[in-house]
PDB file of C-alpha atoms in Angstrom:
ATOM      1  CA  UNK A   1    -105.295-105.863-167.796  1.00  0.00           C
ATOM      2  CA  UNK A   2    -105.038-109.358-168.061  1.00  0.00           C
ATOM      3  CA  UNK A   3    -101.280-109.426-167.255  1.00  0.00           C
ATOM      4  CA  UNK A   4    -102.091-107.640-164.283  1.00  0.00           C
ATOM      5  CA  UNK A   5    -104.626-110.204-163.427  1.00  0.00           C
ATOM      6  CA  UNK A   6    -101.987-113.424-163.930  1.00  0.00           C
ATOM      7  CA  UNK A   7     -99.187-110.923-161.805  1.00  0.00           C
ATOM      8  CA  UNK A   8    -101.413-110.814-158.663  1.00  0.00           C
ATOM      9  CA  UNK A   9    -102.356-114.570-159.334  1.00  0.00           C
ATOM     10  CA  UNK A  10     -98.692-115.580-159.618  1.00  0.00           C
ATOM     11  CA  UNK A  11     -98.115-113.343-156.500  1.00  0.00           C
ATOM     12  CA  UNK A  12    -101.069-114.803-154.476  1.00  0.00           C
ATOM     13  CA  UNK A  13     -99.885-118.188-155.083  1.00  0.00           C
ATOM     14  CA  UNK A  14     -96.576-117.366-153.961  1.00  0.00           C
ATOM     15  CA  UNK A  15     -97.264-115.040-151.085  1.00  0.00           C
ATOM     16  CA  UNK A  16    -100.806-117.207-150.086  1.00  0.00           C
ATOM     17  CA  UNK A  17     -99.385-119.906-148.050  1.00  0.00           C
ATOM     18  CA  UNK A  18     -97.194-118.086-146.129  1.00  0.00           C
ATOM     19  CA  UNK A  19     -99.955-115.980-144.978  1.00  0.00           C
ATOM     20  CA  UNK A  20    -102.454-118.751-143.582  1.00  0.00           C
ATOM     21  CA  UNK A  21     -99.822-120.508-141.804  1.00  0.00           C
ATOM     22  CA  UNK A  22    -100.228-119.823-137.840  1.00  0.00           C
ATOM     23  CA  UNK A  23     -96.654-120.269-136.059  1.00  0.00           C
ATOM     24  CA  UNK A  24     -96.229-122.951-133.656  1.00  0.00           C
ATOM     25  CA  UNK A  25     -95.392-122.375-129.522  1.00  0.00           C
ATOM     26  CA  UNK A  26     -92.770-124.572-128.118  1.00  0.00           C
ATOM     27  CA  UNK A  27     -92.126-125.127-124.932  1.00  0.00           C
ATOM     28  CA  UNK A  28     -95.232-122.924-123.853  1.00  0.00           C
ATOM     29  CA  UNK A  29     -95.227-121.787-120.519  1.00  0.00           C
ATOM     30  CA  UNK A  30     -98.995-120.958-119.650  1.00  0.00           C
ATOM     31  CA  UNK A  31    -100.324-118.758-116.238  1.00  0.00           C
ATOM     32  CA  UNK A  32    -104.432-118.643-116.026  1.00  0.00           C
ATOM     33  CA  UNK A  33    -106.987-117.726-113.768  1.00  0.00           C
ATOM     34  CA  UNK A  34    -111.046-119.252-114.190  1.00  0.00           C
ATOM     35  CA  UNK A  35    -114.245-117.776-113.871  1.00  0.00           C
ATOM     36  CA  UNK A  36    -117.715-119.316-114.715  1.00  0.00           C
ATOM     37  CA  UNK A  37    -121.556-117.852-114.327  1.00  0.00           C
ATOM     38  CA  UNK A  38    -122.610-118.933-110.962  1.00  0.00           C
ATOM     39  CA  UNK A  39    -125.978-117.632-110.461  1.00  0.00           C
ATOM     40  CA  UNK A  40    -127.430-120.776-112.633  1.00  0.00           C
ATOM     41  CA  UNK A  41    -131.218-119.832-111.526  1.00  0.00           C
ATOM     42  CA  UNK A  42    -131.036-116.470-113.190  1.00  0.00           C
ATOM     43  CA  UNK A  43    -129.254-117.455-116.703  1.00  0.00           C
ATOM     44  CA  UNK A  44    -130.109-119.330-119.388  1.00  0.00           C
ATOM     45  CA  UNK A  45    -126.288-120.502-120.264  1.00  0.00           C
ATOM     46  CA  UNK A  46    -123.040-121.462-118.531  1.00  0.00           C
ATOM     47  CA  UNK A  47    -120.002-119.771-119.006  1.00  0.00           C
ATOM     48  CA  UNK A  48    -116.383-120.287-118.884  1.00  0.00           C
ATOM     49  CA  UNK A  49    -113.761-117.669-118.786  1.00  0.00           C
ATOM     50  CA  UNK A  50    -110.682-119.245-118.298  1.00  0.00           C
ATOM     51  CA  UNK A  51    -107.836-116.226-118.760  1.00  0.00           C
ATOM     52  CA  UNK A  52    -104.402-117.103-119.741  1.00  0.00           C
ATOM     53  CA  UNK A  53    -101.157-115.828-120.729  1.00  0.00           C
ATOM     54  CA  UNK A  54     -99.212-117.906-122.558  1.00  0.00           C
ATOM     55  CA  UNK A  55     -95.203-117.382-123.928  1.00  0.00           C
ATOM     56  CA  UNK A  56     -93.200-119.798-126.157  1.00  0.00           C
ATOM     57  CA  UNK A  57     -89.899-120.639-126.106  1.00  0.00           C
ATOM     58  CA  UNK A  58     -89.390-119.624-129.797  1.00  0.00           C
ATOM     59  CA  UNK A  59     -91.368-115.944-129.419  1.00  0.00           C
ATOM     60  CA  UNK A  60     -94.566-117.726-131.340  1.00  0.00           C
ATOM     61  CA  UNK A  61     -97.512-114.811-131.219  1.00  0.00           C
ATOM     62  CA  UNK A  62     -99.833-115.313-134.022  1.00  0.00           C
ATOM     63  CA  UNK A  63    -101.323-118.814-132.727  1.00  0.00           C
ATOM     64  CA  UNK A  64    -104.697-120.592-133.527  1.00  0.00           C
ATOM     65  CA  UNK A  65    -105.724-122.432-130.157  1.00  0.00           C
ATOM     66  CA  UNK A  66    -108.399-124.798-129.633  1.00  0.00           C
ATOM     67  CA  UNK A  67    -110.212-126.031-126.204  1.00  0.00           C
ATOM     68  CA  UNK A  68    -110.354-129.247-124.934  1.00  0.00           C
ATOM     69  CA  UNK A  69    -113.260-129.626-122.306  1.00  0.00           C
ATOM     70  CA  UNK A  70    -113.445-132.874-120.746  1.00  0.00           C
ATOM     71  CA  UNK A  71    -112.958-134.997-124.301  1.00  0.00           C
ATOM     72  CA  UNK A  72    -114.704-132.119-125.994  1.00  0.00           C
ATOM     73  CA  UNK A  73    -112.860-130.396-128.466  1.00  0.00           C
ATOM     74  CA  UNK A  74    -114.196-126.695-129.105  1.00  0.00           C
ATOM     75  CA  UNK A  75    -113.033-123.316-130.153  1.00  0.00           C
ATOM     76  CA  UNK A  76    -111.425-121.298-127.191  1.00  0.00           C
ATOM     77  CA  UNK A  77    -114.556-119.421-126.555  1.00  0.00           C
ATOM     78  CA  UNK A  78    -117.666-121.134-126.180  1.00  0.00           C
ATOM     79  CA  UNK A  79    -120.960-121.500-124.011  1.00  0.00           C
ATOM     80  CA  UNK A  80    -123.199-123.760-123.654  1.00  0.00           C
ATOM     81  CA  UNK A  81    -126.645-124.645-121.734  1.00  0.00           C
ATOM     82  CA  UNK A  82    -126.988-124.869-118.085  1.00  0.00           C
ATOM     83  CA  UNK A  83    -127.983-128.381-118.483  1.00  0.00           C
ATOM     84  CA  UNK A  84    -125.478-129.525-120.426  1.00  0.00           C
ATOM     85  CA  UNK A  85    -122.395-127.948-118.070  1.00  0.00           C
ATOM     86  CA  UNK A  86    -123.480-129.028-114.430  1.00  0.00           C
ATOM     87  CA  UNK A  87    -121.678-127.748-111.916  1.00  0.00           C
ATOM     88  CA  UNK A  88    -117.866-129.367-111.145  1.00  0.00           C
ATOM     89  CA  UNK A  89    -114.531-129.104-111.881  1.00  0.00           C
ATOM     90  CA  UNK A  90    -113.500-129.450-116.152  1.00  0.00           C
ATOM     91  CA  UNK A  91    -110.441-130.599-117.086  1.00  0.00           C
ATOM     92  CA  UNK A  92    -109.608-128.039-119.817  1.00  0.00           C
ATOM     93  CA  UNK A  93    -106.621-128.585-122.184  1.00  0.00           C
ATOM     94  CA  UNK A  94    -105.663-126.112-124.673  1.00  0.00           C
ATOM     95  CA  UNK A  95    -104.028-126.771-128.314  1.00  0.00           C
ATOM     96  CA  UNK A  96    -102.225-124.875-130.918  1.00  0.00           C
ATOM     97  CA  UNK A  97    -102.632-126.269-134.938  1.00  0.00           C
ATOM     98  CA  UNK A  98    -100.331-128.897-134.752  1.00  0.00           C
ATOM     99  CA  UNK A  99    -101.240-129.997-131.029  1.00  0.00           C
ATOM    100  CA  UNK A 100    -105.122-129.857-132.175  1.00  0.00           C
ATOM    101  CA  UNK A 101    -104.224-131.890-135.656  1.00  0.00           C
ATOM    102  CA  UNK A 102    -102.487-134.061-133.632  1.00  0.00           C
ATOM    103  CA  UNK A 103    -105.899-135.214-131.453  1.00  0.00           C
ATOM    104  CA  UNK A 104    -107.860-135.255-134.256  1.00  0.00           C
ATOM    105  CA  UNK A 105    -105.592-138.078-135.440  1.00  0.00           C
ATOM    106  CA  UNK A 106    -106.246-140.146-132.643  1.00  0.00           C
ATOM    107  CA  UNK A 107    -109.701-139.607-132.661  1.00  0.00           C
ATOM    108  CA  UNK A 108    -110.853-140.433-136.005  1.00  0.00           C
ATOM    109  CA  UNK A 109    -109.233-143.146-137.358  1.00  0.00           C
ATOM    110  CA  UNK A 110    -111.109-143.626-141.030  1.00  0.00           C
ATOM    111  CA  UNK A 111    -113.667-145.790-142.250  1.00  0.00           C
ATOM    112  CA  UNK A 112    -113.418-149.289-141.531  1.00  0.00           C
ATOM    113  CA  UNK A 113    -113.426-150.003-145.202  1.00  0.00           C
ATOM    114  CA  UNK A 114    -111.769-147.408-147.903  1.00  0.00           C
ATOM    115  CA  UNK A 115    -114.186-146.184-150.204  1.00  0.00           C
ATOM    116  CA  UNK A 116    -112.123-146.457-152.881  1.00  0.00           C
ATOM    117  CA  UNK A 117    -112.573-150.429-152.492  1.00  0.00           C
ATOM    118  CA  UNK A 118    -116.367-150.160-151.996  1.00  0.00           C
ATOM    119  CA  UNK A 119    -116.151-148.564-155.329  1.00  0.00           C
ATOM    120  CA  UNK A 120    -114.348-150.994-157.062  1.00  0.00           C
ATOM    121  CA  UNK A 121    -115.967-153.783-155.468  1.00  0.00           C
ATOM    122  CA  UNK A 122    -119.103-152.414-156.423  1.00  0.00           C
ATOM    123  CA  UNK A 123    -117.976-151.823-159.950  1.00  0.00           C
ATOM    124  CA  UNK A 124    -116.985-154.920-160.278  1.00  0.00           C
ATOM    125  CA  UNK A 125    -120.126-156.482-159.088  1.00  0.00           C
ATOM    126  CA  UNK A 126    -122.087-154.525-161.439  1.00  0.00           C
ATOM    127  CA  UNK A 127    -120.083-155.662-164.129  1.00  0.00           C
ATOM    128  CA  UNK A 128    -120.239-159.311-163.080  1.00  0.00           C
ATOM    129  CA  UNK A 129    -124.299-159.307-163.232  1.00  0.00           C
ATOM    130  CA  UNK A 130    -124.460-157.506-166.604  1.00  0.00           C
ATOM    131  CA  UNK A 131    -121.913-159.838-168.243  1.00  0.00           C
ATOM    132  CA  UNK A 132    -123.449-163.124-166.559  1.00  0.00           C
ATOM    133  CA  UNK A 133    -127.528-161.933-167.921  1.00  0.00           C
ATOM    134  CA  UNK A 134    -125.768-161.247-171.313  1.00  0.00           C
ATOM    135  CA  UNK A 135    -124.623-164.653-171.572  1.00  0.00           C
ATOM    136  CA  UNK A 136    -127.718-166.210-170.437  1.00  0.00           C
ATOM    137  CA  UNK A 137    -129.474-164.428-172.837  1.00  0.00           C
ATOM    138  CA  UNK A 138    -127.080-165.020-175.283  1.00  0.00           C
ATOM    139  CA  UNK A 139    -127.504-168.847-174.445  1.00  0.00           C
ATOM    140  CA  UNK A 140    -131.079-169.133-174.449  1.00  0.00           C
TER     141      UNK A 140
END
């Protein structure tokens, strides 16, 4: 039993990451047609249906894609409130893993300061008090 148990480990760590791993479209070529809710007074949400076909240069088919709604970055499908989505036109930009890792980049750019020097810094403060109140005690 508990060789089985460290085969399908060994296997799961080999086979694992190949299975999570989406493929990546280049060169997409994408068609759509839109659609959104327009009878605002009777619902309670907006809607977008924006329907797409998309084909890659290198055959890609198992892709993750990700929304970008006027600087909003969401999952493809999505709805919101009426008063958050007035009516107008949305720029809407689609992304596949890399495309969507990509943004995310360029949007967050890390803390200011690295907590791994807040930490030391702080560390070293601490120990800066303790060993200066020894010594005046020491002294006194």
């Amino acid at each position: 039993m508990i060789v089985a148990g460290k085969t399908i480990f060994a296997f799961m760590l080999v086979i694992a990451p190949f299975m999570v791993l989406a493929d990546v479209c280049t060169s997409p070529s994408v068609k759509s047609s839109t659609y959104t809710t327009s009878e605002a007074s009777s619902s309670t949400n907006t809607v977008f249906i924006v329907q797409f076909s998309l084909s890659c240069k290198n055959g890609a088919k198992d892709l993750t894609l990700y929304a970008d709604i006027n600087g909003k970055t969401v999952p493809v499908s999505f709805s919101d409130e009426n008063k958050n989505l007035p009516s107008g036109s949305y720029d809407v930009k689609f992304y596949d893993e890399d495309g969507f890792s990509n943004l995310r980049k360029g949007v967050w750019k890390g803390p200011l300061v690295p907590s791994e020097l807040v930490a030391t810094a702080t560390a070293v403060l601490v120990w800066f008090l303790a060993y200066s109140a020894r010594n005046s005690l020491q002294s006194s």
